[in-house]
Structure formats: structure tokens, C-alpha cells
């Protein structure tokens, strides 16, 4: 009797298992798609660019996902990154941080998004929501609203973005506005 009950229960489980499966081809394809599954993964990663044995750029990221089997390979930094630009004396010229980034390898183009901050060795600070770094042209740029705060706390705004050298040593705001200091002489009244 117990054996018959076990056989019936087993048959019922198999019956419901077979008829409860769904073969949605799109779901199955997305599970194995190279666009959605990285072929390389890393945590607490560090990438170093050097020239003639001198470090030029160091990139630190808590999480890295590489997608190399897609038409245009790219690296994804879903938890953001921090970039350090060095001068020939190995001193940091500028730093860039963001909460998300993508690197398109074939174009040598970085895209940083979400709370992007750039600080140079002069103490100037750029805030924006999106910034591109073109390695080939050695420039950074944005077409989004940008705010630059100087060490004296004065701010300038680029309503239409900005462009700069990659180390943020010189920059230009597009659609600029902001506060400009004016010195006024105190005149004594008689």
C-alpha cells in the first residue's frame, strides 16, 4: 500500500513538473546572451596605464565586468570607479570618480555617469552627471550641465557642458555663466 502511494505521488510530481515548464524562446536566449553575461568578472580591480615605465593613469574599481564576445567589446563598472592621472613626478594631477562607467575598447572611449566628480591639483572641482574621456584625443568632455567650483568657493556653470584636457589642467565651459569677483574701492564720505 505504501509503495503504491509513493508511486502515485512520484507520478503526480512528474506530471506537474512536465506541464508547468514554459519554453519561452526569448527568455532562454537572454539567459545565455553575451550582452547580458560577462565573460570576465573582477572585484577590487586596478588598471594601470604606463608609458616608458612611468605610471600615467591608475583606475580603481570595486567591480568590473568584461563583455568581449559582443560586436563592440566593452568593460562595465557597475559600482563606479576612481581614476588618478599622474604627472612625470608620479604626483596626482587630477582625479575622476563616478558611480557607474563603461569603457568602449575599440573607440578608446570612457563614459562616466551618475555623480561624476573631477578634481585637479589646483583645487578646481567639476560636478556633472555624465563625462566622456577620449583616450585618443586626450580630452574629457560633457554636453550635460556642469558646475566648476574654484578653491575660493566661486562657481561657474556650463549649461551646455564643457571640454578640457584629460588631466583637467585647463578647461572651457560651454554656455557658461557664474560669479566673477569684483574688487570695489572703499570711498570715504566727507
PDB file of C-alpha atoms in Angstrom:
ATOM      1  CA  UNK A   1       0.000   0.000   0.000  1.00  0.00           C
ATOM      2  CA  UNK A   2       2.793   2.431   0.944  1.00  0.00           C
ATOM      3  CA  UNK A   3       4.657   1.518  -2.221  1.00  0.00           C
ATOM      4  CA  UNK A   4       1.592   2.332  -4.352  1.00  0.00           C
ATOM      5  CA  UNK A   5       1.151   5.723  -2.637  1.00  0.00           C
ATOM      6  CA  UNK A   6       4.812   6.584  -3.286  1.00  0.00           C
ATOM      7  CA  UNK A   7       4.440   5.616  -6.958  1.00  0.00           C
ATOM      8  CA  UNK A   8       1.313   7.752  -7.305  1.00  0.00           C
ATOM      9  CA  UNK A   9       2.983  10.750  -5.615  1.00  0.00           C
ATOM     10  CA  UNK A  10       6.059  10.368  -7.835  1.00  0.00           C
ATOM     11  CA  UNK A  11       3.883  10.199 -10.952  1.00  0.00           C
ATOM     12  CA  UNK A  12       1.928  13.285  -9.904  1.00  0.00           C
ATOM     13  CA  UNK A  13       5.144  15.245  -9.266  1.00  0.00           C
ATOM     14  CA  UNK A  14       6.500  14.258 -12.685  1.00  0.00           C
ATOM     15  CA  UNK A  15       3.175  15.075 -14.355  1.00  0.00           C
ATOM     16  CA  UNK A  16       3.001  18.570 -12.851  1.00  0.00           C
ATOM     17  CA  UNK A  17       6.688  19.180 -13.486  1.00  0.00           C
ATOM     18  CA  UNK A  18       6.326  18.387 -17.173  1.00  0.00           C
ATOM     19  CA  UNK A  19       3.286  20.581 -17.682  1.00  0.00           C
ATOM     20  CA  UNK A  20       4.444  23.502 -15.549  1.00  0.00           C
ATOM     21  CA  UNK A  21       7.553  24.216 -17.664  1.00  0.00           C
ATOM     22  CA  UNK A  22       7.465  27.053 -20.128  1.00  0.00           C
ATOM     23  CA  UNK A  23       9.666  27.289 -23.200  1.00  0.00           C
ATOM     24  CA  UNK A  24       9.758  31.000 -23.928  1.00  0.00           C
ATOM     25  CA  UNK A  25      12.488  31.254 -26.570  1.00  0.00           C
ATOM     26  CA  UNK A  26      13.242  34.910 -25.768  1.00  0.00           C
ATOM     27  CA  UNK A  27      13.786  34.121 -22.086  1.00  0.00           C
ATOM     28  CA  UNK A  28      16.039  31.191 -22.955  1.00  0.00           C
ATOM     29  CA  UNK A  29      18.089  33.324 -25.382  1.00  0.00           C
ATOM     30  CA  UNK A  30      18.517  36.145 -22.862  1.00  0.00           C
ATOM     31  CA  UNK A  31      19.887  33.723 -20.246  1.00  0.00           C
ATOM     32  CA  UNK A  32      22.857  32.876 -22.454  1.00  0.00           C
ATOM     33  CA  UNK A  33      23.236  36.153 -24.327  1.00  0.00           C
ATOM     34  CA  UNK A  34      26.768  37.609 -24.409  1.00  0.00           C
ATOM     35  CA  UNK A  35      25.156  41.039 -23.948  1.00  0.00           C
ATOM     36  CA  UNK A  36      23.863  40.106 -20.510  1.00  0.00           C
ATOM     37  CA  UNK A  37      26.502  37.725 -19.143  1.00  0.00           C
ATOM     38  CA  UNK A  38      30.066  39.000 -18.749  1.00  0.00           C
ATOM     39  CA  UNK A  39      32.814  36.663 -19.894  1.00  0.00           C
ATOM     40  CA  UNK A  40      35.181  38.077 -17.274  1.00  0.00           C
ATOM     41  CA  UNK A  41      34.394  39.415 -13.831  1.00  0.00           C
ATOM     42  CA  UNK A  42      36.528  41.015 -11.148  1.00  0.00           C
ATOM     43  CA  UNK A  43      36.199  42.667  -7.764  1.00  0.00           C
ATOM     44  CA  UNK A  44      38.515  45.317  -6.301  1.00  0.00           C
ATOM     45  CA  UNK A  45      40.268  45.719  -9.640  1.00  0.00           C
ATOM     46  CA  UNK A  46      43.065  48.060 -10.627  1.00  0.00           C
ATOM     47  CA  UNK A  47      44.057  49.044 -14.180  1.00  0.00           C
ATOM     48  CA  UNK A  48      47.343  50.870 -14.785  1.00  0.00           C
ATOM     49  CA  UNK A  49      48.343  52.772 -17.922  1.00  0.00           C
ATOM     50  CA  UNK A  50      52.048  53.450 -18.241  1.00  0.00           C
ATOM     51  CA  UNK A  51      54.420  54.957 -20.771  1.00  0.00           C
ATOM     52  CA  UNK A  52      58.154  54.234 -20.707  1.00  0.00           C
ATOM     53  CA  UNK A  53      57.760  52.529 -17.313  1.00  0.00           C
ATOM     54  CA  UNK A  54      56.049  55.595 -15.808  1.00  0.00           C
ATOM     55  CA  UNK A  55      52.543  55.344 -14.460  1.00  0.00           C
ATOM     56  CA  UNK A  56      50.266  57.797 -16.264  1.00  0.00           C
ATOM     57  CA  UNK A  57      46.803  56.663 -15.172  1.00  0.00           C
ATOM     58  CA  UNK A  58      45.531  54.334 -12.446  1.00  0.00           C
ATOM     59  CA  UNK A  59      41.912  53.158 -12.359  1.00  0.00           C
ATOM     60  CA  UNK A  60      40.450  51.537  -9.255  1.00  0.00           C
ATOM     61  CA  UNK A  61      37.011  49.899  -9.267  1.00  0.00           C
ATOM     62  CA  UNK A  62      35.074  47.767  -6.780  1.00  0.00           C
ATOM     63  CA  UNK A  63      33.516  45.694  -9.595  1.00  0.00           C
ATOM     64  CA  UNK A  64      34.487  45.079 -13.228  1.00  0.00           C
ATOM     65  CA  UNK A  65      32.570  43.141 -15.879  1.00  0.00           C
ATOM     66  CA  UNK A  66      34.125  42.473 -19.305  1.00  0.00           C
ATOM     67  CA  UNK A  67      31.960  41.818 -22.358  1.00  0.00           C
ATOM     68  CA  UNK A  68      34.379  40.669 -25.064  1.00  0.00           C
ATOM     69  CA  UNK A  69      32.146  38.354 -27.112  1.00  0.00           C
ATOM     70  CA  UNK A  70      29.868  41.146 -28.336  1.00  0.00           C
ATOM     71  CA  UNK A  71      30.116  43.102 -31.580  1.00  0.00           C
ATOM     72  CA  UNK A  72      31.747  46.082 -29.795  1.00  0.00           C
ATOM     73  CA  UNK A  73      33.622  44.790 -26.722  1.00  0.00           C
ATOM     74  CA  UNK A  74      33.386  46.880 -23.584  1.00  0.00           C
ATOM     75  CA  UNK A  75      34.181  46.974 -19.884  1.00  0.00           C
ATOM     76  CA  UNK A  76      31.449  47.848 -17.428  1.00  0.00           C
ATOM     77  CA  UNK A  77      31.995  49.291 -13.958  1.00  0.00           C
ATOM     78  CA  UNK A  78      28.525  48.923 -12.363  1.00  0.00           C
ATOM     79  CA  UNK A  79      29.652  50.204  -8.962  1.00  0.00           C
ATOM     80  CA  UNK A  80      31.702  53.081 -10.339  1.00  0.00           C
ATOM     81  CA  UNK A  81      35.389  53.825 -10.450  1.00  0.00           C
ATOM     82  CA  UNK A  82      38.096  56.227  -9.349  1.00  0.00           C
ATOM     83  CA  UNK A  83      40.721  57.422 -11.870  1.00  0.00           C
ATOM     84  CA  UNK A  84      44.064  59.016 -10.961  1.00  0.00           C
ATOM     85  CA  UNK A  85      46.061  60.972 -13.581  1.00  0.00           C
ATOM     86  CA  UNK A  86      49.790  61.255 -12.769  1.00  0.00           C
ATOM     87  CA  UNK A  87      52.480  63.691 -13.919  1.00  0.00           C
ATOM     88  CA  UNK A  88      56.078  62.676 -14.688  1.00  0.00           C
ATOM     89  CA  UNK A  89      56.998  63.018 -10.984  1.00  0.00           C
ATOM     90  CA  UNK A  90      54.267  60.473 -10.091  1.00  0.00           C
ATOM     91  CA  UNK A  91      52.181  63.129  -8.382  1.00  0.00           C
ATOM     92  CA  UNK A  92      48.440  63.112  -8.944  1.00  0.00           C
ATOM     93  CA  UNK A  93      47.409  65.861 -11.397  1.00  0.00           C
ATOM     94  CA  UNK A  94      43.705  65.052 -11.353  1.00  0.00           C
ATOM     95  CA  UNK A  95      41.142  62.555 -10.079  1.00  0.00           C
ATOM     96  CA  UNK A  96      37.848  61.444 -11.576  1.00  0.00           C
ATOM     97  CA  UNK A  97      35.168  59.477  -9.762  1.00  0.00           C
ATOM     98  CA  UNK A  98      31.709  58.263 -10.719  1.00  0.00           C
ATOM     99  CA  UNK A  99      29.116  55.754  -9.576  1.00  0.00           C
ATOM    100  CA  UNK A 100      28.926  53.987 -12.974  1.00  0.00           C
ATOM    101  CA  UNK A 101      31.188  53.752 -16.031  1.00  0.00           C
ATOM    102  CA  UNK A 102      31.647  51.972 -19.351  1.00  0.00           C
ATOM    103  CA  UNK A 103      34.802  51.685 -21.468  1.00  0.00           C
ATOM    104  CA  UNK A 104      34.373  51.039 -25.203  1.00  0.00           C
ATOM    105  CA  UNK A 105      37.626  49.336 -26.133  1.00  0.00           C
ATOM    106  CA  UNK A 106      37.600  49.794 -29.919  1.00  0.00           C
ATOM    107  CA  UNK A 107      36.988  53.547 -29.637  1.00  0.00           C
ATOM    108  CA  UNK A 108      39.150  54.003 -26.504  1.00  0.00           C
ATOM    109  CA  UNK A 109      36.254  55.976 -25.076  1.00  0.00           C
ATOM    110  CA  UNK A 110      35.242  56.087 -21.412  1.00  0.00           C
ATOM    111  CA  UNK A 111      31.790  57.155 -20.278  1.00  0.00           C
ATOM    112  CA  UNK A 112      31.318  58.022 -16.603  1.00  0.00           C
ATOM    113  CA  UNK A 113      27.790  58.509 -15.292  1.00  0.00           C
ATOM    114  CA  UNK A 114      25.974  59.344 -12.085  1.00  0.00           C
ATOM    115  CA  UNK A 115      27.570  61.835  -9.704  1.00  0.00           C
ATOM    116  CA  UNK A 116      30.761  62.439 -11.692  1.00  0.00           C
ATOM    117  CA  UNK A 117      33.394  64.490  -9.856  1.00  0.00           C
ATOM    118  CA  UNK A 118      36.730  65.713 -11.250  1.00  0.00           C
ATOM    119  CA  UNK A 119      39.333  67.479  -9.099  1.00  0.00           C
ATOM    120  CA  UNK A 120      42.639  68.883 -10.351  1.00  0.00           C
ATOM    121  CA  UNK A 121      45.842  69.758  -8.481  1.00  0.00           C
ATOM    122  CA  UNK A 122      44.786  73.449  -8.460  1.00  0.00           C
ATOM    123  CA  UNK A 123      41.807  72.537  -6.285  1.00  0.00           C
ATOM    124  CA  UNK A 124      39.216  73.124  -9.007  1.00  0.00           C
ATOM    125  CA  UNK A 125      36.274  70.731  -8.796  1.00  0.00           C
ATOM    126  CA  UNK A 126      33.912  69.736 -11.606  1.00  0.00           C
ATOM    127  CA  UNK A 127      30.491  68.204 -10.896  1.00  0.00           C
ATOM    128  CA  UNK A 128      28.297  66.728 -13.628  1.00  0.00           C
ATOM    129  CA  UNK A 129      26.094  63.706 -14.315  1.00  0.00           C
ATOM    130  CA  UNK A 130      27.935  62.469 -17.417  1.00  0.00           C
ATOM    131  CA  UNK A 131      31.514  62.789 -18.623  1.00  0.00           C
ATOM    132  CA  UNK A 132      33.416  61.269 -21.539  1.00  0.00           C
ATOM    133  CA  UNK A 133      37.173  60.648 -21.683  1.00  0.00           C
ATOM    134  CA  UNK A 134      38.592  60.191 -25.184  1.00  0.00           C
ATOM    135  CA  UNK A 135      41.973  58.488 -24.783  1.00  0.00           C
ATOM    136  CA  UNK A 136      42.964  59.127 -28.409  1.00  0.00           C
ATOM    137  CA  UNK A 137      42.402  62.894 -28.188  1.00  0.00           C
ATOM    138  CA  UNK A 138      43.425  63.058 -24.503  1.00  0.00           C
ATOM    139  CA  UNK A 139      40.385  65.148 -23.591  1.00  0.00           C
ATOM    140  CA  UNK A 140      37.412  64.946 -21.265  1.00  0.00           C
ATOM    141  CA  UNK A 141      34.076  66.478 -22.231  1.00  0.00           C
ATOM    142  CA  UNK A 142      30.377  66.618 -21.489  1.00  0.00           C
ATOM    143  CA  UNK A 143      27.259  68.050 -23.093  1.00  0.00           C
ATOM    144  CA  UNK A 144      25.381  67.970 -19.776  1.00  0.00           C
ATOM    145  CA  UNK A 145      25.085  70.690 -17.142  1.00  0.00           C
ATOM    146  CA  UNK A 146      28.472  71.187 -15.432  1.00  0.00           C
ATOM    147  CA  UNK A 147      29.477  73.154 -12.356  1.00  0.00           C
ATOM    148  CA  UNK A 148      33.075  74.083 -11.554  1.00  0.00           C
ATOM    149  CA  UNK A 149      33.915  75.236  -8.043  1.00  0.00           C
ATOM    150  CA  UNK A 150      37.226  77.027  -7.543  1.00  0.00           C
ATOM    151  CA  UNK A 151      39.304  76.931  -4.334  1.00  0.00           C
ATOM    152  CA  UNK A 152      37.994  80.410  -3.423  1.00  0.00           C
ATOM    153  CA  UNK A 153      34.452  78.891  -3.477  1.00  0.00           C
ATOM    154  CA  UNK A 154      33.375  80.795  -6.593  1.00  0.00           C
ATOM    155  CA  UNK A 155      31.353  78.726  -9.020  1.00  0.00           C
ATOM    156  CA  UNK A 156      30.997  78.742 -12.774  1.00  0.00           C
ATOM    157  CA  UNK A 157      28.337  76.852 -14.669  1.00  0.00           C
ATOM    158  CA  UNK A 158      28.377  75.327 -18.134  1.00  0.00           C
ATOM    159  CA  UNK A 159      24.734  74.977 -19.128  1.00  0.00           C
ATOM    160  CA  UNK A 160      25.738  73.121 -22.309  1.00  0.00           C
ATOM    161  CA  UNK A 161      28.678  71.168 -20.885  1.00  0.00           C
ATOM    162  CA  UNK A 162      32.436  71.541 -21.004  1.00  0.00           C
ATOM    163  CA  UNK A 163      35.648  70.286 -22.546  1.00  0.00           C
ATOM    164  CA  UNK A 164      39.109  70.019 -21.013  1.00  0.00           C
ATOM    165  CA  UNK A 165      42.498  68.350 -21.180  1.00  0.00           C
ATOM    166  CA  UNK A 166      42.280  64.845 -19.734  1.00  0.00           C
ATOM    167  CA  UNK A 167      44.140  65.938 -16.592  1.00  0.00           C
ATOM    168  CA  UNK A 168      41.689  68.861 -16.144  1.00  0.00           C
ATOM    169  CA  UNK A 169      44.637  71.306 -16.128  1.00  0.00           C
ATOM    170  CA  UNK A 170      42.799  73.636 -18.497  1.00  0.00           C
ATOM    171  CA  UNK A 171      39.103  73.682 -19.296  1.00  0.00           C
ATOM    172  CA  UNK A 172      36.365  75.528 -21.146  1.00  0.00           C
ATOM    173  CA  UNK A 173      32.696  75.730 -20.186  1.00  0.00           C
ATOM    174  CA  UNK A 174      30.023  75.735 -22.887  1.00  0.00           C
ATOM    175  CA  UNK A 175      27.099  78.088 -22.322  1.00  0.00           C
ATOM    176  CA  UNK A 176      28.977  79.479 -19.327  1.00  0.00           C
ATOM    177  CA  UNK A 177      27.641  81.594 -16.500  1.00  0.00           C
ATOM    178  CA  UNK A 178      28.718  82.183 -12.916  1.00  0.00           C
ATOM    179  CA  UNK A 179      30.031  84.501 -10.260  1.00  0.00           C
ATOM    180  CA  UNK A 180      33.006  86.740 -11.044  1.00  0.00           C
ATOM    181  CA  UNK A 181      34.822  88.524  -8.207  1.00  0.00           C
ATOM    182  CA  UNK A 182      34.969  92.323  -8.460  1.00  0.00           C
ATOM    183  CA  UNK A 183      37.064  94.434  -6.130  1.00  0.00           C
ATOM    184  CA  UNK A 184      35.447  97.699  -5.106  1.00  0.00           C
ATOM    185  CA  UNK A 185      37.428 100.528  -3.556  1.00  0.00           C
ATOM    186  CA  UNK A 186      36.072 101.869  -0.317  1.00  0.00           C
ATOM    187  CA  UNK A 187      35.410 105.548  -0.738  1.00  0.00           C
ATOM    188  CA  UNK A 188      35.313 107.633   2.386  1.00  0.00           C
ATOM    189  CA  UNK A 189      32.447 110.092   2.518  1.00  0.00           C
ATOM    190  CA  UNK A 190      33.153 113.587   3.940  1.00  0.00           C
TER     191      UNK A 190
END
